[in-house]
Coordinates of C-alpha atoms in Angstrom, one line a residue:
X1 CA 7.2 18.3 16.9
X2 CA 4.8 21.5 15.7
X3 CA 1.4 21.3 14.2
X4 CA 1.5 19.5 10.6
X5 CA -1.6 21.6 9.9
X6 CA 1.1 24.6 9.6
X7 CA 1.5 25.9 5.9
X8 CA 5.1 25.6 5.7
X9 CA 4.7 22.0 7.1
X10 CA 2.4 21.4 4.5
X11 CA 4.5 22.1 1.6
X12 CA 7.9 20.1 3.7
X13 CA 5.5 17.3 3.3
X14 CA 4.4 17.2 -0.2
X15 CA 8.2 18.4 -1.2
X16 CA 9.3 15.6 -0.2
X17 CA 6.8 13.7 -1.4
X18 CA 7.3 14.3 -5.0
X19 CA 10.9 14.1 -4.4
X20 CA 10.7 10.4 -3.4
X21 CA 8.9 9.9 -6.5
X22 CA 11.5 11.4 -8.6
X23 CA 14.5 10.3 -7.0
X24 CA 16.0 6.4 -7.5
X25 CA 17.6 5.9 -4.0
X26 CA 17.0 7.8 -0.7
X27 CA 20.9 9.2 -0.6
X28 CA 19.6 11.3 -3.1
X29 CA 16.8 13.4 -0.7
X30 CA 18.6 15.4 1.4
X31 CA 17.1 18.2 3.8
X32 CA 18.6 21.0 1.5
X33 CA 16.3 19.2 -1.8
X34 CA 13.3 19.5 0.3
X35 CA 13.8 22.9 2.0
X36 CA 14.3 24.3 -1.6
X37 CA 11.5 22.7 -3.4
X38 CA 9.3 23.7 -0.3
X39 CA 10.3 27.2 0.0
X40 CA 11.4 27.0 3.1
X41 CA 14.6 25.7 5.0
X42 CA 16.3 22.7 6.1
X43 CA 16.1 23.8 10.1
X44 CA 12.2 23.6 8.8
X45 CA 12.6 20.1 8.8
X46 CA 13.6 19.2 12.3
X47 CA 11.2 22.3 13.7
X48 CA 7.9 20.6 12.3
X49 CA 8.3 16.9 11.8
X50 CA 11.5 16.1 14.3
X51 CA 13.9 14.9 11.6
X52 CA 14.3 14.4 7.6
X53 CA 13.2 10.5 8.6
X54 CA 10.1 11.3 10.9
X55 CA 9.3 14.1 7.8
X56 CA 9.1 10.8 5.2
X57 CA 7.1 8.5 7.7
X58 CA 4.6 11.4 8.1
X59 CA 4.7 11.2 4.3
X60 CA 4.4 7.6 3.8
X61 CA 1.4 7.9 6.3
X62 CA -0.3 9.9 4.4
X63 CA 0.2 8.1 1.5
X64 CA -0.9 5.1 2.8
X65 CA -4.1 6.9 3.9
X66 CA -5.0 8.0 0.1
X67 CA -4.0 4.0 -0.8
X68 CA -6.3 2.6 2.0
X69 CA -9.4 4.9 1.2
X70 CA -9.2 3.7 -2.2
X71 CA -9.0 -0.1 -1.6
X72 CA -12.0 0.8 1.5
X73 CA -14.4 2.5 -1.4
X74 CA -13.8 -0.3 -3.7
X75 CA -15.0 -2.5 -0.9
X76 CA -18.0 -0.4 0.1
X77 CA -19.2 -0.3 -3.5
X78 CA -18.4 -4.3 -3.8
X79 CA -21.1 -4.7 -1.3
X80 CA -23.6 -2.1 -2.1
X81 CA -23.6 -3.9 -5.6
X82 CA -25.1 -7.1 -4.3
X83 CA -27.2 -5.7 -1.3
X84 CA -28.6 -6.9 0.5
X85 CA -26.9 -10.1 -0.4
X86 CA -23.1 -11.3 -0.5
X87 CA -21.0 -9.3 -2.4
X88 CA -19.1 -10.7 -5.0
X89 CA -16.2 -13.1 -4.5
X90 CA -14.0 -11.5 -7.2
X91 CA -14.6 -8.4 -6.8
X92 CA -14.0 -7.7 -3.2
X93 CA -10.8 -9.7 -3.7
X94 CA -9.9 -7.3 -6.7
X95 CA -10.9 -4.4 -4.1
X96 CA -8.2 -5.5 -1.5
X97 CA -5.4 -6.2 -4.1
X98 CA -6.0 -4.2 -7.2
X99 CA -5.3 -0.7 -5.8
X100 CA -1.5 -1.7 -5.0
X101 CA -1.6 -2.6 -8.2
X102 CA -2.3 -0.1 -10.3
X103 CA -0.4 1.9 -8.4
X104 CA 2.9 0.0 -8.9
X105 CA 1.9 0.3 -12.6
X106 CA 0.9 3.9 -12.8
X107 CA 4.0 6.7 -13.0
X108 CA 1.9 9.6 -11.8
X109 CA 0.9 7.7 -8.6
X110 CA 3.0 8.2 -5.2
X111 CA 3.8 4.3 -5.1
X112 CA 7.5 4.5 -5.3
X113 CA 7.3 6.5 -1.3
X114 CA 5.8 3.3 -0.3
X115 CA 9.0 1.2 -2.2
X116 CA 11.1 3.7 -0.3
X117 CA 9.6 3.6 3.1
X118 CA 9.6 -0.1 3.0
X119 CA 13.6 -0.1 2.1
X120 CA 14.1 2.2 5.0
X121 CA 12.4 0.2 7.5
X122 CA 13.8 -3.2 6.3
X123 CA 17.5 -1.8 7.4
X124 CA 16.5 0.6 10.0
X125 CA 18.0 -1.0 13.3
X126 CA 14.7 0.4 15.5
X127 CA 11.6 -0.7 13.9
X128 CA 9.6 1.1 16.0
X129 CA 9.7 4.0 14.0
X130 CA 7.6 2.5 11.3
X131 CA 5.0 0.7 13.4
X132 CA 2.5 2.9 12.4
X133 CA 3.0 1.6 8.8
X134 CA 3.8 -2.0 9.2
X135 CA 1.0 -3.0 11.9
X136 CA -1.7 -0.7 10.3
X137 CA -3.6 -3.7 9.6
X138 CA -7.3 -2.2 10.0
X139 CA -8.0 -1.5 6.8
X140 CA -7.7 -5.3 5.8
X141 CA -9.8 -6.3 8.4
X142 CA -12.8 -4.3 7.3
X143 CA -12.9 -7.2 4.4
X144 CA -13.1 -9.9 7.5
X145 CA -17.4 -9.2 7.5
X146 CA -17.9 -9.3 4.1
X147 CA -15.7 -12.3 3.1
X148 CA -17.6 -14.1 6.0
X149 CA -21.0 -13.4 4.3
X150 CA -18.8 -15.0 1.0
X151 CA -17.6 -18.0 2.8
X152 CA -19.4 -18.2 6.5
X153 CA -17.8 -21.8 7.0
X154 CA -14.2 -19.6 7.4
X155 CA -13.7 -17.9 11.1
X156 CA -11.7 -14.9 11.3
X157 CA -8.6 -16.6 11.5
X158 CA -9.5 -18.5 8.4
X159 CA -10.2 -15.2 6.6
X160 CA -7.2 -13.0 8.3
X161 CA -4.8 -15.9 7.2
X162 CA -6.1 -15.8 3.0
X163 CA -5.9 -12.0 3.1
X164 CA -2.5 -12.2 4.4
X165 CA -1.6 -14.6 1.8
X166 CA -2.9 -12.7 -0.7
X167 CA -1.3 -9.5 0.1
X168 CA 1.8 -12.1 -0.1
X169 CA 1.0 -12.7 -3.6
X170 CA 0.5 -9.0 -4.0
X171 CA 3.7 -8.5 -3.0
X172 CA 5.9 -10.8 -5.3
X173 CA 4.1 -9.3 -8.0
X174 CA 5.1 -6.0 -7.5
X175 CA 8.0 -5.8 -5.9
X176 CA 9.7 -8.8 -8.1
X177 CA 8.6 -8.5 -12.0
X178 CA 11.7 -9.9 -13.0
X179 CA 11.3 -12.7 -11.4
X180 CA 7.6 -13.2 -12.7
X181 CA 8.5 -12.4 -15.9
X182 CA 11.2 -15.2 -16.0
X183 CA 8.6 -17.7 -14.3
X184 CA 5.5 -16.9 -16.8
X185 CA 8.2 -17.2 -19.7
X186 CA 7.1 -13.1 -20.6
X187 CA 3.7 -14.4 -21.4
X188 CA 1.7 -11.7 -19.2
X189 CA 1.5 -8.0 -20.1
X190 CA 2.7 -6.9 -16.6
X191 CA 2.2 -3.4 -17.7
X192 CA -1.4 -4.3 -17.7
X193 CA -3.0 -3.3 -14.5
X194 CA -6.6 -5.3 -15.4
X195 CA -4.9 -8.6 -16.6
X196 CA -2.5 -8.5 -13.7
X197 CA -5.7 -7.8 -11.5
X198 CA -7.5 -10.2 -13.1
X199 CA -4.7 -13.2 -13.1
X200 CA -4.5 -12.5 -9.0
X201 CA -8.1 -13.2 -8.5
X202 CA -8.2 -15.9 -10.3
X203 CA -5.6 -17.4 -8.1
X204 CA -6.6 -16.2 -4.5
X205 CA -10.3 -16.6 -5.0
X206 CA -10.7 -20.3 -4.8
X207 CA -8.7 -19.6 -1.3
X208 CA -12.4 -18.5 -0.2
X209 CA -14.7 -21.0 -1.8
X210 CA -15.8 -24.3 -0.3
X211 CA -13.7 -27.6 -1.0
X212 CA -15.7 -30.5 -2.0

């Protein structure tokens, strides 16, 4: 595998990226789509990144990177807000879930290479490949420290097992609107990133607060 830093790597890489937000299923990408839209061709592929798969994990890494600096900022200026106290409760919860969020919602955003990536790995035989995705885990717990100024009677498991259930939440919600529609009788504007947002942290916030 040669240097991603290489120009023609480069543009293999965001090719394909705006290819998996254009196309509906992943038979449609082939290596000849992304050669062509890069300018460059398919043997590209396998010299830089190894294979067309390796080419859209490397993509969905990056993607994930741009996702996870935006939910980290969010965070930072959650707690710079209320320094040097707590931060608040709803907002560093709306810092961990809302990006995902209005990502799902918005069309110009790269979301649907995460949808992809996540359909790939659920029937790819050798998970391996996409450890690098699925364990990356580091960016939640950088809202461990502040969640334990919130709520210092929760440990870390306490804390690591809410944000896993919230990002559980998170998940139905975008990944099965139908079925929330059905369940909330169409009475939510999914389309609506802030009420979606808003109706999330009203849900997993009391997961944090003291229980009389």
């Amino acid at each position: 595998m040669h240097g991603r830093t290489n120009p023609t790597a480069f543009r293999l890489m965001d090719a394909c990226e705006h290819l998996l937000c254009d196309v509906a299923t992943l038979e449609e990408l082939t290596a000849r789509r992304i050669a062509i839209a890069a300018h460059a061709t398919p043997s590209a592929i396998s010299y830089h990144f190894g294979s067309q798969e390796a080419l859209i994990i490397a993509v969905a890494e990056r993607v994930y990177r741009r996702l996870n600096a935006e939910r980290l900022s969010l965070l930072h200026k959650a707690v710079a807000r209320k320094a040097p106290n707590a931060p608040d409760l709803d907002e560093v919860i709306a810092a961990h879930v809302g990006p995902s969020i209005r990502w799902s919602l918005d069309p110009t955003s790269s979301y649907p290479v995460l949808s992809h990536v996540t359909s790939l790995a659920q029937r790819h035989r050798d998970v391996e490949h996409y450890r690098r995705i699925i364990d990356n885990v580091e960016h939640h717990r950088a809202f461990i420290p502040p969640l334990k100024r919130i709520a210092p009677w929760l440990d870390d498991v306490d804390i690591g097992w809410r944000l896993n259930c919230a990002l559980g939440i998170r998940s139905q919600v975008t990944r099965s609107r139908s079925r929330t529609e059905i369940l909330t009788n169409h009475a939510i504007d999914l389309d609506n990133a802030d009420i979606v947002i808003a109706r999330m942290v009203e849900v997993i916030a009391p997961m944090f607060r003291r229980q009389n």
